[in-house]
Short mmCIF file of C-alpha atoms in Angstrom, two decimals:
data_model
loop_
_atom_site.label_atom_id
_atom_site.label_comp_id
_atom_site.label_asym_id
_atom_site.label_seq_id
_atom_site.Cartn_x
_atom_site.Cartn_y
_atom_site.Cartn_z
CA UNK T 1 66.69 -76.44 61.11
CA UNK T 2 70.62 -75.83 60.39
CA UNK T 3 71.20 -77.22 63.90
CA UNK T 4 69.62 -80.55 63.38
CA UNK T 5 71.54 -80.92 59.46
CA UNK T 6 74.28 -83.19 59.52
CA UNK T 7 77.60 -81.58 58.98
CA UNK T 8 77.45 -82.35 55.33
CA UNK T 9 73.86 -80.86 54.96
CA UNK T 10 75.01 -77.58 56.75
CA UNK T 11 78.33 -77.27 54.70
CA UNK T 12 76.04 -77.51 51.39
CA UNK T 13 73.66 -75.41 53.04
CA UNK T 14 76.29 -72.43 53.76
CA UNK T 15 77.49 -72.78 49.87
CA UNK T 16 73.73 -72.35 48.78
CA UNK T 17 73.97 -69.39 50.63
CA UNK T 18 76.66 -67.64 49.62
CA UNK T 19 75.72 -68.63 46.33
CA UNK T 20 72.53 -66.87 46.50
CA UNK T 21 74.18 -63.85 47.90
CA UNK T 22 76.74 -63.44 45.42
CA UNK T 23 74.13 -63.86 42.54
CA UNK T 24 72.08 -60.98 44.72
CA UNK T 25 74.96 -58.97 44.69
CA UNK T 26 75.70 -59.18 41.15
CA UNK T 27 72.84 -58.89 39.42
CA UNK T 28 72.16 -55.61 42.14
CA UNK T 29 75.86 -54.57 40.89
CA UNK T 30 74.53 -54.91 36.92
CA UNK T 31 71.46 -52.62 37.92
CA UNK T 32 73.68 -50.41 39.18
CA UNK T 33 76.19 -50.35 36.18
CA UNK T 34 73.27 -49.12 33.68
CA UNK T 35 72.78 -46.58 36.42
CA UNK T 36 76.10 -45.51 36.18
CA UNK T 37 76.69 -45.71 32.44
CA UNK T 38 73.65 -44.08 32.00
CA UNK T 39 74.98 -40.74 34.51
CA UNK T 40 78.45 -40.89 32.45
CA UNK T 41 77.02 -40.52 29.28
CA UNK T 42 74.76 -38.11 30.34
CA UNK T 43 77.56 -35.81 31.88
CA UNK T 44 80.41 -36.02 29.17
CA UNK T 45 77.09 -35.11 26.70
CA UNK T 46 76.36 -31.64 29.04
CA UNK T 47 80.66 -31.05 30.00
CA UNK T 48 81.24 -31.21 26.48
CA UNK T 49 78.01 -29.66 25.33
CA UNK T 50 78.27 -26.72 27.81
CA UNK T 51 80.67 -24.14 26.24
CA UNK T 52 78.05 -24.17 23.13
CA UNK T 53 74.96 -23.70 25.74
CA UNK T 54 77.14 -21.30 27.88
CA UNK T 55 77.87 -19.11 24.46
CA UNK T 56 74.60 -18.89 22.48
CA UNK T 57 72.23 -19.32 25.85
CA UNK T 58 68.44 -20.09 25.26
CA UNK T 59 69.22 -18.74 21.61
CA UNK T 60 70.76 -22.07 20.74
CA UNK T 61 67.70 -23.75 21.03
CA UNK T 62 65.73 -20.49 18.94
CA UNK T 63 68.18 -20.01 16.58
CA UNK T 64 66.37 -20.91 12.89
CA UNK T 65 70.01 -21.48 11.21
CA UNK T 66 73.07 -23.62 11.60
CA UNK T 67 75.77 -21.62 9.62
CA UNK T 68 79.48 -22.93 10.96
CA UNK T 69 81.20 -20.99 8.85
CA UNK T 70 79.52 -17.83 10.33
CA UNK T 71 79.92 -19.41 14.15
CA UNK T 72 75.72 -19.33 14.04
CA UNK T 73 74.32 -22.64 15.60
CA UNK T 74 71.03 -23.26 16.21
CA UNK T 75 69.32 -26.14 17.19
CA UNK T 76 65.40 -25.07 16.21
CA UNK T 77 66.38 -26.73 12.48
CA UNK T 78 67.33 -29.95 13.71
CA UNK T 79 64.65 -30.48 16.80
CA UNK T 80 61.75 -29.22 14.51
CA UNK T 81 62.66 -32.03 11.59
CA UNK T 82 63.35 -35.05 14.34
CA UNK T 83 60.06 -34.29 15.85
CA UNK T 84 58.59 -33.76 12.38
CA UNK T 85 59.99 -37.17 11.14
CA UNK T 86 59.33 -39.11 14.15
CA UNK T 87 55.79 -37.82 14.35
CA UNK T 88 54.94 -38.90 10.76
CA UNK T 89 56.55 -42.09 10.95
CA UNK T 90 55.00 -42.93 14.35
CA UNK T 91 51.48 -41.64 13.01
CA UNK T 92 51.86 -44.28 9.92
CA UNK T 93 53.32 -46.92 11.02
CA UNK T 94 51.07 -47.52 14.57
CA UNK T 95 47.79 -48.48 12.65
CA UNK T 96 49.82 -50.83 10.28
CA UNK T 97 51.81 -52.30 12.84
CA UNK T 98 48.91 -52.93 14.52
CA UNK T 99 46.75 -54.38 11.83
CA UNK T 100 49.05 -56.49 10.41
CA UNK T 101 49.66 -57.88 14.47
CA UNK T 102 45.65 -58.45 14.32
CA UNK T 103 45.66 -60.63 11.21
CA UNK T 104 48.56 -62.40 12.27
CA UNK T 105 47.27 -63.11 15.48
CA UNK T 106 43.53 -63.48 14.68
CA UNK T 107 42.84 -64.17 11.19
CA UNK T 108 45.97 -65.01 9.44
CA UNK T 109 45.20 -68.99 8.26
CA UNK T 110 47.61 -71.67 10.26
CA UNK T 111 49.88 -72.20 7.56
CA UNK T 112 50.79 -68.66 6.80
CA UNK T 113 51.67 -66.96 10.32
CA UNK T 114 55.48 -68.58 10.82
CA UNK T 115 56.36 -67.29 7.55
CA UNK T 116 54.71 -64.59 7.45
CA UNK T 117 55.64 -63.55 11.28
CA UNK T 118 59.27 -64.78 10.20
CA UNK T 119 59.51 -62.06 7.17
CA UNK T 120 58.17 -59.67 9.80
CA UNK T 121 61.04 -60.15 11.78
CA UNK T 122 63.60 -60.18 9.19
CA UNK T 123 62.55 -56.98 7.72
CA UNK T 124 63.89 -55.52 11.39
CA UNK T 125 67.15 -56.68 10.60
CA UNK T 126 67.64 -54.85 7.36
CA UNK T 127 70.50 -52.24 7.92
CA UNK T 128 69.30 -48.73 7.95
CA UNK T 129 71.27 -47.87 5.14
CA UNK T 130 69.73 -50.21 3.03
CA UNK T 131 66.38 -48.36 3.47
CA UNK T 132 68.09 -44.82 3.02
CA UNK T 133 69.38 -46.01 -0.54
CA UNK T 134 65.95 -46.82 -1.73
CA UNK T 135 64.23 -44.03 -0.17
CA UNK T 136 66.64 -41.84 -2.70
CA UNK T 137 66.42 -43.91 -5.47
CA UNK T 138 62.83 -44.79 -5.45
CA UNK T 139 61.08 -43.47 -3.21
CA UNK T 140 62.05 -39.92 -3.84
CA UNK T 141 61.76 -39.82 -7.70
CA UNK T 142 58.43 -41.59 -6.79
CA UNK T 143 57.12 -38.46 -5.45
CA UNK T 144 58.71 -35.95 -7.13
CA UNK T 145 57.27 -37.07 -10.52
CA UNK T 146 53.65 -37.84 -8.95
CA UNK T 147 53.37 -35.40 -6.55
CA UNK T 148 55.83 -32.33 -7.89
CA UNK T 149 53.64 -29.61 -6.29
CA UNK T 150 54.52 -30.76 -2.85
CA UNK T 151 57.31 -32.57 -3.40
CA UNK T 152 59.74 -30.41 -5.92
CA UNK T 153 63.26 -32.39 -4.85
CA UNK T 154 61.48 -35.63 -3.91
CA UNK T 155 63.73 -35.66 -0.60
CA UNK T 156 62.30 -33.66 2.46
CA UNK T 157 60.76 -34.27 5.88
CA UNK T 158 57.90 -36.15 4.90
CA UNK T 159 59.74 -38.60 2.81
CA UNK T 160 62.22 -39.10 5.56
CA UNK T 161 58.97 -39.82 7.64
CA UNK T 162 58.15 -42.26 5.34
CA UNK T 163 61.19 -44.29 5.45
CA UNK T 164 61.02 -44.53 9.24
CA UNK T 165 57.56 -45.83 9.17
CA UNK T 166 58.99 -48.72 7.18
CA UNK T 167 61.67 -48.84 9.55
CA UNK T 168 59.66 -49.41 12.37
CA UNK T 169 56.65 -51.20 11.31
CA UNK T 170 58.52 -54.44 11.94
CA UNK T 171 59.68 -53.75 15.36
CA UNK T 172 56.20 -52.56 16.66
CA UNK T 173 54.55 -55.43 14.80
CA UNK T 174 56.67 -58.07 16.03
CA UNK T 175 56.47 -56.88 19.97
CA UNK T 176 52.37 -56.39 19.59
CA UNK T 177 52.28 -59.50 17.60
CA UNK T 178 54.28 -61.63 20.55
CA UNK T 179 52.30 -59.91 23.27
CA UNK T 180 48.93 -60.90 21.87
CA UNK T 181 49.92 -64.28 21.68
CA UNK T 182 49.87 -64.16 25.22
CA UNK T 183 46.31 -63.96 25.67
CA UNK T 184 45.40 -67.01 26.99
CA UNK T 185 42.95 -68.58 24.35
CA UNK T 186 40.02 -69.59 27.24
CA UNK T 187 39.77 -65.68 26.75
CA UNK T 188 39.55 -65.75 23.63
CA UNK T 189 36.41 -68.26 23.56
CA UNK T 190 34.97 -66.90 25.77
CA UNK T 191 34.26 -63.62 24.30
CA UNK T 192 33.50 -65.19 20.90
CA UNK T 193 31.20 -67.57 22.70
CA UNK T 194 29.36 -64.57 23.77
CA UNK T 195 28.65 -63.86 20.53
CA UNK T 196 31.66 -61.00 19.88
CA UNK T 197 33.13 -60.14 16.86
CA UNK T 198 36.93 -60.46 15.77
CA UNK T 199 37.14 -56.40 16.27
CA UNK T 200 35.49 -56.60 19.84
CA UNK T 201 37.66 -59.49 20.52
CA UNK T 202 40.58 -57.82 19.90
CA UNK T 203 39.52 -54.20 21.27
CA UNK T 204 37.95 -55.42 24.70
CA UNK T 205 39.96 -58.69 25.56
CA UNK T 206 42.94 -58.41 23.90
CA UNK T 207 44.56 -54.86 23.61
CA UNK T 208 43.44 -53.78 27.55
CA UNK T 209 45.39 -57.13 28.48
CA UNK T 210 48.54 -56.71 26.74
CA UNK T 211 48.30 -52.28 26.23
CA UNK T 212 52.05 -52.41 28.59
CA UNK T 213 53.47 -54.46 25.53
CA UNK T 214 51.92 -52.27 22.79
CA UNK T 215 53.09 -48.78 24.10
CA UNK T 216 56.58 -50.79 25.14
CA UNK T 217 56.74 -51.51 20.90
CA UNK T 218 55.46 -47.85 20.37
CA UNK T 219 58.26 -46.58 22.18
CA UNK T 220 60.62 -49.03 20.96
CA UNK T 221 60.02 -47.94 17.16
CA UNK T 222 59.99 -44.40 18.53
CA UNK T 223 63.11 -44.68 20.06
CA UNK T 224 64.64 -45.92 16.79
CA UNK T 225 62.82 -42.94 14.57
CA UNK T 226 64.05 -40.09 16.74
CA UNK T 227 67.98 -41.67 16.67
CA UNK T 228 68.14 -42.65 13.12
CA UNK T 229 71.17 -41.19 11.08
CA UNK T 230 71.89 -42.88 7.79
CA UNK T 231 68.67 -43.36 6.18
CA UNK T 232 67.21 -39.61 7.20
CA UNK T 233 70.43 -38.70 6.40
CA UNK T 234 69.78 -39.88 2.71
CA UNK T 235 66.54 -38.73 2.32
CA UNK T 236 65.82 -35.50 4.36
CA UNK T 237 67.43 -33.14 2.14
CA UNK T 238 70.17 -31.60 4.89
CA UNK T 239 68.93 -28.16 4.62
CA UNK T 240 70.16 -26.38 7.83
CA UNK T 241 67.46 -23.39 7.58
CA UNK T 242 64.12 -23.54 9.85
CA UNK T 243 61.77 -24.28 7.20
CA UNK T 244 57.97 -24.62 9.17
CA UNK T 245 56.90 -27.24 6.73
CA UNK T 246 56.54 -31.09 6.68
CA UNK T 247 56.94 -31.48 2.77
CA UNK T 248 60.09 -29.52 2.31
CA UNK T 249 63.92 -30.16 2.94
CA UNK T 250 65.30 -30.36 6.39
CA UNK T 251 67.98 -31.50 8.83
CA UNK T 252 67.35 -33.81 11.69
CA UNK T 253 69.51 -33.83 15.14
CA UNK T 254 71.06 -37.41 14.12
CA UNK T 255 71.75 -36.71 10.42
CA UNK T 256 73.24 -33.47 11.37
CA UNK T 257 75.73 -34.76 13.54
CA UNK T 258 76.49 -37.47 11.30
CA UNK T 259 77.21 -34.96 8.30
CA UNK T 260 79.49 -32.48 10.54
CA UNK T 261 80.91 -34.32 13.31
CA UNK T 262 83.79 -36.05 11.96
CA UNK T 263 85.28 -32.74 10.21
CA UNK T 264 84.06 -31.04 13.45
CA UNK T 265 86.43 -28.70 16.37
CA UNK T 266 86.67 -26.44 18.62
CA UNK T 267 83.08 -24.36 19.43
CA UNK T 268 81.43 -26.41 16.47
CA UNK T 269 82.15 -29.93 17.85
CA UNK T 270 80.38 -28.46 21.44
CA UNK T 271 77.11 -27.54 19.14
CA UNK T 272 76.98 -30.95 17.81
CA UNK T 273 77.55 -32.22 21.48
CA UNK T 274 75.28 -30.10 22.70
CA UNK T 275 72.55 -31.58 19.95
CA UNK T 276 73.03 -35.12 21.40
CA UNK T 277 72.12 -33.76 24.29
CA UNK T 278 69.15 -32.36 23.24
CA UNK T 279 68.54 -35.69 21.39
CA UNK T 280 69.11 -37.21 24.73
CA UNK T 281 66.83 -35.19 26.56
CA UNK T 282 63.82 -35.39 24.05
CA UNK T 283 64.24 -39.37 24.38
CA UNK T 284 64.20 -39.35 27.93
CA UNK T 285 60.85 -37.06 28.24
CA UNK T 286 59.36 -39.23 25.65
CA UNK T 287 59.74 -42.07 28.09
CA UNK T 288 58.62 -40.23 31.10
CA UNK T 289 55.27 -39.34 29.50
CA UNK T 290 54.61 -43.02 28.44
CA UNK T 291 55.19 -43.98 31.82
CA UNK T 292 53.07 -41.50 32.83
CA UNK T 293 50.32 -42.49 30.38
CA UNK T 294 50.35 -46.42 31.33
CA UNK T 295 50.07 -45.46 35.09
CA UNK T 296 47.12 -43.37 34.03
CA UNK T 297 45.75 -46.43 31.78
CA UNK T 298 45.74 -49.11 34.90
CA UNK T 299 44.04 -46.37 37.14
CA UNK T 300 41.70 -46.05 34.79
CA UNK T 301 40.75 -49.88 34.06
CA UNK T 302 38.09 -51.30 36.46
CA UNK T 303 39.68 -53.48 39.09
#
């Protein structure tokens, strides 16, 4: 066909061409640069990180205090209160997320779901430390003075919980919320012409078509619970002792950091290096096992 083009037609011909192969090459070139990012990061975290993990061993990650003025650091403190934290906030704020993404989506009247949906999206944008300063100076003297018996300082792991699940709710309602809108409404009419129910709607038309989207917003608000620093950092209490608990005061990998790493040197700015990389880590395997959980999903759903 380039034979029989006029001159003209195979000069604009050989521009479409290279055109198309430089935008091949550069967008292959971007994929790559996330790649590479991605493996920098990841090995100034463990060079840095390694003459804490070379020192203290597997006893870094079993040690139940962080003492730098005694050269003791270990890591069991902050891992057990940023899976605590995450866990409760991820525990709360899934079912609201999700309800509020069914009534916007399903039963929320015409008129209300663009501002509604809108204040959704601006309570994302709210800076972190906004929510740390009233989790101290509400939220905590909320539960101390209701609840003393569990909460005797107000602050602790379950409050810092708490303030992630507000944190969050917006970002996992927003995602569900926009990938339920992409049901195509013949689906929708269907099942309600077969005489379904707005729960059965939603739980066997709706969530098996868009359950890639939900986890994606799970993981999304996930993601931001486990790296938060300012607002646990408010809340959590800072205590640096293991304390098996999810009422009392704790530290968190982030907040920890955040507290010691500017005044930090020598073997004690290697711990805290070594704690991002532990942070690091615990994100990454919390990826791999929702991967491995929506490839077990679509095996799972008839074909």
């Amino acid at each position: 066909m380039l034979l029989d083009a006029t001159p003209g037609e195979q000069a604009a011909l050989r521009r479409e061409h290279r055109r198309d192969r430089f935008f091949e090459l550069s967008t292959r070139g971007f994929a790559l640069l996330v790649l590479v990012l991605l493996a920098t990061i990841l090995g100034s975290l463990i060079v840095s990180g390694w003459p804490a993990l070379a020192k203290f061993g597997w006893g870094f990650f079993t040690e139940d205090r962080w003492a730098a003025n005694l050269n003791r650091f270990g890591a069991l403190p902050a891992i057990y209160g940023t899976l605590v934290t995450s866990a409760i906030a991820v525990a709360i704020a899934v079912p609201v997320s999700l309800g509020i993404a069914i009534f916007l989506t399903e039963k929320c009247p015409r008129a209300l779901r663009r501002p509604l949906g809108t204040t959704v999206e601006l309570l994302a944008g709210v800076p972190s430390i906004i929510y740390g300063m009233w989790g101290v100076e509400v939220l905590a003297p909320f539960l101390q003075s209701h609840f003393p018996s569990l909460f005797p300082a107000g602050t602790g792991l379950t409050t810092a919980g708490l303030i992630l699940a507000v944190m969050i709710i917006p970002f996992i309602t927003a995602i569900t919320r926009d990938v339920m809108q992409t049901v195509p409404p013949m689906m929708r009419e269907s099942a309600y012409g077969l005489g379904c129910t707005t729960w059965e709607v939603t739980r066997h038309v709706i969530f098996p078509s868009v359950k890639a989207g939900m986890v994606g917003g799970v993981i999304l608000g996930l993601g931001r619970a486990l790296g938060e620093t300012m607002a646990v950092t408010f809340v959590i209490g800072n205590n640096l002792f293991f304390n098996p608990t999810i009422t009392g005061q704790g530290t968190s990998i982030a907040a920890l950091i955040a507290n010691q790493f500017p005044e930090a040197d020598g073997l004690q700015r290697s711990a805290l290096l070594a704690l991002g990389l532990m942070l690091f880590v615990i994100t990454f395997i919390v990826l791999a096992l929702a991967r491995v959980m929506l490839n077990r999903m679509d095996q799972r759903a008839p074909k």
